[in-house]
Tab-separated table of C-alpha atoms in Angstrom:
chain	number	residue	atom	x	y	z
W	1	MET	CA	1.349	13.530	25.689
W	2	LEU	CA	4.593	15.172	23.782
W	3	ARG	CA	7.148	13.595	26.251
W	4	ILE	CA	5.913	9.925	25.578
W	5	TYR	CA	5.544	10.403	21.789
W	6	ARG	CA	9.255	12.042	21.442
W	7	CYS	CA	9.955	8.572	24.065
W	8	LEU	CA	7.604	6.268	21.324
W	9	LEU	CA	10.222	8.092	18.442
W	10	HIS	CA	12.983	6.195	19.720
W	11	LEU	CA	11.934	3.117	18.816
W	12	TYR	CA	12.866	4.227	15.138
W	13	PRO	CA	15.734	3.384	13.580
W	14	VAL	CA	17.812	6.460	13.425
W	15	VAL	CA	18.018	6.880	10.213
W	16	HIS	CA	14.224	7.246	9.626
W	17	ARG	CA	13.895	9.191	13.342
W	18	GLU	CA	16.372	11.948	11.947
W	19	GLN	CA	14.900	12.233	8.273
W	20	PHE	CA	11.414	11.973	9.694
W	21	GLY	CA	11.217	12.574	13.220
W	22	ASP	CA	10.844	16.572	13.575
W	23	GLU	CA	8.058	16.882	10.896
W	24	MET	CA	6.366	13.657	12.717
W	25	ILE	CA	6.345	15.990	15.361
W	26	ALA	CA	5.197	18.624	14.254
W	27	VAL	CA	2.227	16.626	12.704
W	28	PHE	CA	1.285	15.258	15.660
W	29	LEU	CA	1.241	18.789	17.616
W	30	GLU	CA	-1.359	20.168	15.102
W	31	VAL	CA	-3.680	17.555	15.644
W	32	GLN	CA	-3.464	17.219	19.001
W	33	ALA	CA	-4.027	21.058	18.627
W	34	ALA	CA	-7.309	20.340	16.599
W	35	THR	CA	-8.249	17.407	18.529
W	36	LYS	CA	-8.110	19.298	22.227
W	37	ARG	CA	-11.396	21.333	21.100
W	38	GLN	CA	-13.207	18.050	20.426
W	39	GLY	CA	-12.951	16.797	24.275
W	40	LEU	CA	-11.702	14.101	26.446
W	41	ALA	CA	-12.703	10.666	23.669
W	42	ALA	CA	-11.527	12.623	21.018
W	43	ARG	CA	-7.871	12.987	22.907
W	44	LEU	CA	-8.158	9.362	23.897
W	45	ILE	CA	-8.727	8.216	20.801
W	46	LEU	CA	-5.725	10.022	19.147
W	47	TYR	CA	-3.095	8.695	21.706
W	48	ALA	CA	-4.308	5.299	21.227
W	49	ARG	CA	-3.741	5.789	17.796
W	50	GLU	CA	-0.942	7.711	17.519
W	51	THR	CA	0.673	5.251	19.898
W	52	THR	CA	-0.132	1.935	17.969
W	53	GLY	CA	0.609	3.702	14.600
W	54	LEU	CA	4.340	4.575	16.277
W	55	VAL	CA	4.992	0.998	17.599
W	56	MET	CA	3.752	-0.748	13.976
W	57	GLY	CA	5.564	1.892	12.341
W	58	ALA	CA	8.756	1.335	14.224
W	59	TRP	CA	8.356	-2.446	13.973
W	60	GLU	CA	8.133	-2.280	10.433
W	61	GLN	CA	10.891	0.126	9.559
W	62	HIS	CA	12.873	-2.718	11.622
W	63	VAL	CA	11.796	-5.458	9.969
W	64	GLN	CA	12.546	-3.124	6.496
W	65	GLU	CA	15.742	-2.413	7.413
W	66	LEU	CA	16.877	-6.024	8.429
W	67	ILE	CA	15.245	-7.753	5.321
W	68	GLY	CA	15.259	-4.985	2.528
W	69	LEU	CA	11.317	-5.752	1.732
W	70	ARG	CA	8.590	-4.149	2.405
W	71	VAL	CA	6.312	-6.622	5.385
W	72	TRP	CA	2.858	-8.200	4.429
W	73	LEU	CA	1.677	-8.835	7.555
W	74	PRO	CA	-1.314	-11.023	8.124
W	75	PHE	CA	-3.303	-8.416	9.881
W	76	PRO	CA	-4.315	-4.591	8.496
W	77	THR	CA	-1.594	-2.205	9.678
W	78	ARG	CA	-2.320	0.763	7.064
W	79	ARG	CA	-4.619	2.615	9.389
W	80	PHE	CA	-2.216	2.556	12.030
W	81	THR	CA	1.020	3.083	10.570
W	82	MET	CA	2.491	6.095	8.368
W	83	HIS	CA	3.510	5.223	5.161
W	84	THR	CA	5.033	7.429	2.674
W	85	GLY	CA	3.601	5.205	-0.828
W	86	PHE	CA	1.360	5.895	-3.443
W	87	ARG	CA	-2.137	6.195	-2.803
W	88	PHE	CA	-4.772	6.176	-5.482
W	89	PRO	CA	-7.202	8.876	-6.705
W	90	LYS	CA	-10.666	9.311	-5.585
W	91	THR	CA	-11.944	8.816	-8.269
W	92	THR	CA	-10.414	5.451	-8.256
W	93	ALA	CA	-13.549	3.790	-6.875
W	94	VAL	CA	-15.749	5.375	-9.345
W	95	LEU	CA	-13.717	4.181	-12.429
W	96	MET	CA	-13.639	0.506	-10.985
W	97	THR	CA	-18.057	0.881	-10.802
W	98	ILE	CA	-18.167	1.868	-14.016
W	99	ILE	CA	-16.020	-0.841	-15.213
W	100	LEU	CA	-17.885	-3.736	-13.014
W	101	ALA	CA	-21.297	-2.065	-14.903
W	102	GLY	CA	-19.531	-2.367	-18.444
W	103	VAL	CA	-18.468	-5.749	-17.682
W	104	LEU	CA	-21.842	-7.081	-16.086
W	105	VAL	CA	-23.440	-5.416	-19.592
W	106	ALA	CA	-21.074	-7.744	-21.635
W	107	ILE	CA	-22.186	-10.793	-19.614
W	108	LYS	CA	-25.560	-10.032	-20.475
W	109	GLU	CA	-24.759	-9.546	-23.823
W	110	GLY	CA	-23.399	-12.410	-24.072
W	111	GLU	CA	-25.676	-14.461	-22.992
W	112	GLY	CA	-28.225	-13.413	-24.991
W	113	ILE	CA	-26.070	-13.888	-28.246
W	114	GLU	CA	-25.465	-17.285	-26.918
W	115	ALA	CA	-29.255	-18.201	-26.740
W	116	SER	CA	-29.713	-16.938	-29.843
W	117	VAL	CA	-26.690	-19.135	-31.579
W	118	ALA	CA	-27.263	-22.059	-29.123
W	119	ASN	CA	-27.422	-24.582	-31.789
W	120	VAL	CA	-24.476	-23.077	-34.347
W	121	ASN	CA	-22.217	-24.619	-31.982
W	122	PRO	CA	-23.152	-26.991	-29.783
W	123	PRO	CA	-21.707	-27.932	-26.363
W	124	GLY	CA	-18.128	-29.704	-26.528
W	125	SER	CA	-17.615	-28.823	-30.414
W	126	ILE	CA	-14.274	-28.538	-31.834
W	127	MET	CA	-14.794	-23.746	-31.567
W	128	GLN	CA	-15.273	-24.432	-27.994
W	129	THR	CA	-11.944	-26.367	-27.650
W	130	ASN	CA	-9.897	-23.775	-29.448
W	131	MET	CA	-11.286	-20.840	-28.226
W	132	LEU	CA	-10.451	-22.142	-24.403
W	133	LEU	CA	-6.610	-23.385	-26.189
W	134	GLY	CA	-6.777	-19.303	-27.090
W	135	ILE	CA	-7.512	-18.558	-23.417
W	136	ALA	CA	-5.166	-20.393	-22.015
W	137	VAL	CA	-2.128	-19.413	-24.159
W	138	GLY	CA	-3.509	-15.811	-24.035
W	139	LEU	CA	-3.416	-15.819	-20.096
W	140	ALA	CA	0.031	-17.771	-19.583
W	141	ALA	CA	1.119	-14.512	-22.427
W	142	PHE	CA	0.026	-12.080	-20.078
W	143	TYR	CA	1.405	-14.334	-16.884
W	144	ALA	CA	4.785	-14.231	-18.467
W	145	ALA	CA	4.819	-10.174	-19.648
W	146	GLY	CA	3.906	-9.607	-15.965
W	147	LEU	CA	6.323	-11.520	-14.521
W	148	ILE	CA	9.403	-9.955	-16.770
W	149	GLY	CA	7.937	-6.821	-15.579
W	150	TRP	CA	8.315	-7.154	-11.870
W	151	ALA	CA	11.716	-8.877	-12.387
W	152	ILE	CA	13.063	-5.672	-14.272
W	153	LEU	CA	11.067	-4.148	-11.359
W	154	PHE	CA	12.683	-5.681	-8.656
W	155	ALA	CA	16.317	-5.491	-10.519
W	156	LEU	CA	16.248	-1.468	-10.538
W	157	ARG	CA	14.553	-1.587	-6.584
W	158	ARG	CA	18.149	-3.844	-5.608
W	159	SER	CA	20.127	-1.802	-7.765
W	160	GLY	CA	19.644	1.429	-5.367
W	161	VAL	CA	19.171	3.690	-8.164
W	162	HIS	CA	16.082	5.544	-6.505
W	163	ARG	CA	18.212	5.766	-3.742
W	164	LEU	CA	20.415	8.673	-5.292
W	165	ASP	CA	18.353	11.266	-2.880
W	166	GLY	CA	20.209	10.207	0.156
W	167	ILE	CA	23.219	10.769	-0.887
W	168	SER	CA	25.481	13.587	1.138
W	169	ALA	CA	26.898	16.533	-0.998
W	170	GLU	CA	30.495	15.163	-0.624
W	171	GLN	CA	29.925	11.642	-1.686
W	172	LYS	CA	28.164	13.528	-5.698
C-alpha cells in the first residue's frame, strides 16, 4: 500500500508535495502500523479513507493553486482531506450550549415581561416602530463593519504578507 500511497502523492502539485510529502508518508506509516493490530476490516477502511483523502486533497490543492482561493464544495470533504487550517477548541460546543441556554432564559424572561406590560404598549404603537428601526440600523452597522473587516483581510491575503516564510534564504 505504501507504493500506491507514494504514487497518489504525485497527484499533488510539486510545491505541496515537496513541502508536505515526507510528513504525509511518515504519518501514513504510523497509522498503518497502528491499524495492523486492529485487523483486516480496519486496514481496508484506512486504505479507502486515505485514498479518497489523497485524491480529494490533491484536487483541492490544484484548484486552490489555479484560482488562488479556497474552494467551497457542495459536499463535505473535511473528513477525507487533510487541512492545515484552524481547529476550534473542544470547549466550543460547551460554550455554545451555555450561550443557547442563556438565550432561551432571556426569551422566557422577555415573555414574562411582555405579559406583565401588555397594555402599556399596544401592538403597532410608535414605540415598537422606533424599536424596529433601531434594530434595523444596528444590524446594518454591524453588517457594514463585518464587510469592512472582510475587505481588509481579503486585501492582506492578496498582498502575500503571510507568505514571507516561503521565501528562500537567497531571496531574503
